[in-house]
Short mmCIF file of C-alpha atoms in Angstrom, two decimals:
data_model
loop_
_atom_site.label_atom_id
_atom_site.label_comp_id
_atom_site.label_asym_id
_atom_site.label_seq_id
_atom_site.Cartn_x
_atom_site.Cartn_y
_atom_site.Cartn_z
CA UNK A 517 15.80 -0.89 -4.75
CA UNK A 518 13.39 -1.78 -2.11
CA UNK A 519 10.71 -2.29 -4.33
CA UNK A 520 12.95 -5.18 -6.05
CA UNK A 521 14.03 -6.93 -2.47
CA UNK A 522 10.07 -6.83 -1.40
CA UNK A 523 9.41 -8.49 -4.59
CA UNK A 524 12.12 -11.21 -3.86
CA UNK A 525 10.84 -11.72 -0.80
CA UNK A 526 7.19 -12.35 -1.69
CA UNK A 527 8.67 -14.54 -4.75
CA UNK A 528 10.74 -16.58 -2.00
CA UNK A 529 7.85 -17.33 0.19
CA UNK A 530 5.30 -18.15 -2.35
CA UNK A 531 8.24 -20.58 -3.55
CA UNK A 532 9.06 -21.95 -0.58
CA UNK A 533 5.02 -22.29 0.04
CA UNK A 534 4.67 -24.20 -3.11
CA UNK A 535 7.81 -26.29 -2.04
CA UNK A 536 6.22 -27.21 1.43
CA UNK A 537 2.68 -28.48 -0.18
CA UNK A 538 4.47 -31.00 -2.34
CA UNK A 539 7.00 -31.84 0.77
CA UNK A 540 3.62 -32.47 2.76
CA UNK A 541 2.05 -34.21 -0.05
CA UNK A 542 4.59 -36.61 -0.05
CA UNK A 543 4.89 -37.16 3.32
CA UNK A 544 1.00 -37.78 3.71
CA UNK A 545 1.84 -40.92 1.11
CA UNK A 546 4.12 -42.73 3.99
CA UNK A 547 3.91 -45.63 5.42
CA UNK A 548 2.74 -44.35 8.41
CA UNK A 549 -0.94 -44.00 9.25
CA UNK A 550 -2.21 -41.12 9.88
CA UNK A 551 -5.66 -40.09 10.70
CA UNK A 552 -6.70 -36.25 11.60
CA UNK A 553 -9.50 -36.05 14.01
CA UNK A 554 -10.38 -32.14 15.84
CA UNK A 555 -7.27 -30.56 15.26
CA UNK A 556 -4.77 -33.39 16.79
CA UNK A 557 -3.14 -36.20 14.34
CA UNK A 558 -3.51 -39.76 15.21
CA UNK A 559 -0.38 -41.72 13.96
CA UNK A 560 0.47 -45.27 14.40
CA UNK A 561 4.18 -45.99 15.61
CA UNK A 562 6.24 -48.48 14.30
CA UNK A 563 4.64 -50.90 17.60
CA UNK A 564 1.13 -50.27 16.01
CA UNK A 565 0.10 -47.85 19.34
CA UNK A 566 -2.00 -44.48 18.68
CA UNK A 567 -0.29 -41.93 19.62
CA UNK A 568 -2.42 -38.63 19.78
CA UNK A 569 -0.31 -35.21 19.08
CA UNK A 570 -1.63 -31.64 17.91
CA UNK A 571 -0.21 -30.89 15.10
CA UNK A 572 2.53 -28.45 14.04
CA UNK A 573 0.45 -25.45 11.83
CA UNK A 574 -0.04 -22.84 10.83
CA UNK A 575 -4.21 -23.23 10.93
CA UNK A 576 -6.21 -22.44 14.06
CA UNK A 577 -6.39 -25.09 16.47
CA UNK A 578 -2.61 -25.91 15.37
CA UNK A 579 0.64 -25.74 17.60
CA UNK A 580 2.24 -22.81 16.43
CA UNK A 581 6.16 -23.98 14.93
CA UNK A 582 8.71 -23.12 17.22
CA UNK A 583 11.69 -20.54 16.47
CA UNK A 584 14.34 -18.78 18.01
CA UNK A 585 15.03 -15.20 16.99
CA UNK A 586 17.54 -12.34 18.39
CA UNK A 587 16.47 -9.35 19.79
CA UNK A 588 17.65 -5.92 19.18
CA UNK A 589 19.91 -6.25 21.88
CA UNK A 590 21.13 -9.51 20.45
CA UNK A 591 19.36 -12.03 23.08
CA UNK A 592 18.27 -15.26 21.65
CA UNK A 593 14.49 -15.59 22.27
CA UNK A 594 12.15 -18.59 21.34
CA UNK A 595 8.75 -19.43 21.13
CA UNK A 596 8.38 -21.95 23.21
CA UNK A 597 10.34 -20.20 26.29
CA UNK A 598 6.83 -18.70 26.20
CA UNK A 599 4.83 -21.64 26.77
CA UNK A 600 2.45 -20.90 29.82
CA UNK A 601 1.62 -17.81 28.69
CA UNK A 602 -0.84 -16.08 25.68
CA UNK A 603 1.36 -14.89 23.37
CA UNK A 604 0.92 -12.29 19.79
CA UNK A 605 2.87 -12.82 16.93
CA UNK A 606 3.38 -9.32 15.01
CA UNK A 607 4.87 -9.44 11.93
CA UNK A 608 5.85 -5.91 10.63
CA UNK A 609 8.62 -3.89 9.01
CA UNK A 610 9.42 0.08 9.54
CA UNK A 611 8.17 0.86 5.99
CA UNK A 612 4.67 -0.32 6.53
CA UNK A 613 1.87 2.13 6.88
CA UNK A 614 -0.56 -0.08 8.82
CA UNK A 615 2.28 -1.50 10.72
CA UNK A 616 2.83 1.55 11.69
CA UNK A 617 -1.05 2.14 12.45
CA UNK A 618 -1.44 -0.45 14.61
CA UNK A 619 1.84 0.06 16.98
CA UNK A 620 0.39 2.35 19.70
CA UNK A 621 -2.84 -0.03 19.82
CA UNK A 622 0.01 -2.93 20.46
CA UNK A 623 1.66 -1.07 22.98
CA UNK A 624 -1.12 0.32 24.96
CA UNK A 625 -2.26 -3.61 24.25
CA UNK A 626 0.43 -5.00 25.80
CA UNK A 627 0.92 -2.81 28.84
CA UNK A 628 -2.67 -3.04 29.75
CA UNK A 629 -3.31 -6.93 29.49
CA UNK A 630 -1.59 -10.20 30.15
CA UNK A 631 -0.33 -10.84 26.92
CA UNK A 632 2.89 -11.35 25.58
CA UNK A 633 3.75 -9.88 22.19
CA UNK A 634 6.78 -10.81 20.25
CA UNK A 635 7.19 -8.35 16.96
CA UNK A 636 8.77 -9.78 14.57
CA UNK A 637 10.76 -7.33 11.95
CA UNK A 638 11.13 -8.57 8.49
CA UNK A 639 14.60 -6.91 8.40
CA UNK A 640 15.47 -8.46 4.68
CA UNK A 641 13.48 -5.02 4.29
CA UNK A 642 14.87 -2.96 6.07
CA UNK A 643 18.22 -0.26 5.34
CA UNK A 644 19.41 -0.61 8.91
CA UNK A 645 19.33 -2.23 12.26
CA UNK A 646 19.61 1.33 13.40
CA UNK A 647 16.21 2.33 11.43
CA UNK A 648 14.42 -0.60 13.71
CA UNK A 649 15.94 1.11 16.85
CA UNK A 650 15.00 4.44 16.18
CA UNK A 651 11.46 3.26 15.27
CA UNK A 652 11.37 1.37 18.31
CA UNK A 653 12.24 4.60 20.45
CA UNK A 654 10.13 6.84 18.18
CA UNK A 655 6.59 5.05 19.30
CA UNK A 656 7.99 4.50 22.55
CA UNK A 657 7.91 0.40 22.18
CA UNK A 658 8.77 -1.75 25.21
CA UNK A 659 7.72 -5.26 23.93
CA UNK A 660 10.49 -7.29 22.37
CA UNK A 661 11.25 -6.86 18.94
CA UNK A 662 13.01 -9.79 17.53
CA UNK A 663 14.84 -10.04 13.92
CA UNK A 664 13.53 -11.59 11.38
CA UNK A 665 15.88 -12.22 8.09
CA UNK A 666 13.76 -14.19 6.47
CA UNK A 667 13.34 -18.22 7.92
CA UNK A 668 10.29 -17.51 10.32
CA UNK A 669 8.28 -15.10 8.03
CA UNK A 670 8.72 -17.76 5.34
CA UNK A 671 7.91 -20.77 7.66
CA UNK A 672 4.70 -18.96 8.99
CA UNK A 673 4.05 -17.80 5.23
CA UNK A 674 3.68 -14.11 5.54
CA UNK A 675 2.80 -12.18 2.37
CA UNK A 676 1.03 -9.40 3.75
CA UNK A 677 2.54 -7.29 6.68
CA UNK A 678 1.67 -6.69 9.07
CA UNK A 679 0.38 -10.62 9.80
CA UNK A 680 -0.39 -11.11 13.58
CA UNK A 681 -1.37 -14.81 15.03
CA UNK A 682 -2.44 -15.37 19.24
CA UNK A 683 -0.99 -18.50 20.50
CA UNK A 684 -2.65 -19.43 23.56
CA UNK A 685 -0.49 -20.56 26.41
CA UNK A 686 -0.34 -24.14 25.38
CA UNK A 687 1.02 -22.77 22.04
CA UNK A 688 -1.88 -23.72 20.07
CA UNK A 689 -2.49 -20.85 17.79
CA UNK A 690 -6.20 -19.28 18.09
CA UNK A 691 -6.63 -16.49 15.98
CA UNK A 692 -4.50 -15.40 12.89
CA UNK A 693 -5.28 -11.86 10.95
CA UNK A 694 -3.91 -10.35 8.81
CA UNK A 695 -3.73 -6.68 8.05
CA UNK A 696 -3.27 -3.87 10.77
CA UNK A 697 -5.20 -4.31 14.37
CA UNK A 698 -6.72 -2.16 16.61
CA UNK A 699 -6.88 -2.48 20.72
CA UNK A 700 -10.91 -3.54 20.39
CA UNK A 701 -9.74 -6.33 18.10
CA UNK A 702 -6.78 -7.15 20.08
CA UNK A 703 -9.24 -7.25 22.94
CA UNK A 704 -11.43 -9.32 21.25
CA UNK A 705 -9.47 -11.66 20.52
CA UNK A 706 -7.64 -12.05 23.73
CA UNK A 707 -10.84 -12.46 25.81
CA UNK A 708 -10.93 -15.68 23.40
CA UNK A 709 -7.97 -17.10 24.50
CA UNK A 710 -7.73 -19.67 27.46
#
């Protein structure tokens, strides 16, 4: 049975992938101007002014799209409350082998360095909400982990899990991998950040 829902899933996002390209394509053929120069859009308002914004991405150098998500304890958390501070994405479920690799790095990560780090379960995957609690207290996790059913993995377009993206703490995304991390690459990475 779970084999069948991971398949919908992946169907549903590479759908809803396809479905944003020709959304964008036809938005690109507007009226509007708009010019991309390093990373930030130049658009012309209706008054003819330039108006210079970073755009909203999912590439590096992009503002990272905004969501709000509850965590286990039912809490609504966004991105942006964030702002000000570095901040990793994790994208998992219980199921996964690498996600389940890479959680003491993250923990051990996240206790050791200035980093925020928002794990995001893909709980169309999951049995239970319980199963995400018990895995929580099983590696010892004190990050939050937020639930996912399906609207942010599909907006950041996650087909492989775990996906992890830094957002640097103007919310402009600077690194995205995907596939399990360990600390030194979590490191890495961070030092990167501003």
């Amino acid at each position: 049975m779970k084999k069948y829902i991971i398949i919908a899933v992946l169907v549903g996002m590479f759908g809803w992938a396809i479905y944003d390209f020709v959304l964008e394509s036809d938005e690109s053929g507007s009226n509007e101007e708009n010019v991309e120069e390093d990373g930030f859009m130049i658009s012309s308002d209706p008054e003819g002014e330039e108006v210079d914004e970073t755009k909203v991405g999912l590439d590096i150098g992009s503002e990272a799209p905004d969501f709000e998500l509850e965590n286990l304890e039912g809490e609504k958390v966004k991105l942006s409350d964030y702002r000000g501070q570095k901040v990793m994405l994790n994208f998992w479920a219980t199921w996964c082998p690498p996600c389940r690799a890479e959680m003491p790095d993250m923990q051990k990560f996240y206790e050791e360095k200035d980093i925020e780090i928002l794990a995001i379960d893909l709980f169309e995957t999951e049995q239970s909400l319980m199963d995400v609690r018990n895995f929580r207290d099983d590696f010892k996790l004190t990050f939050p982990i937020l639930i996912d059913e399906g609207d942010v993995s599909t907006e950041y377009q996650i087909l492989p899990i775990p996906t992890s993206y830094f957002v640097d703490s103007e919310g402009i995304i600077s690194h995205k991998s995907m596939g399990a991390m360990n600390y030194e690459m979590m490191i890495k990475e961070y030092e990167k950040m501003d």
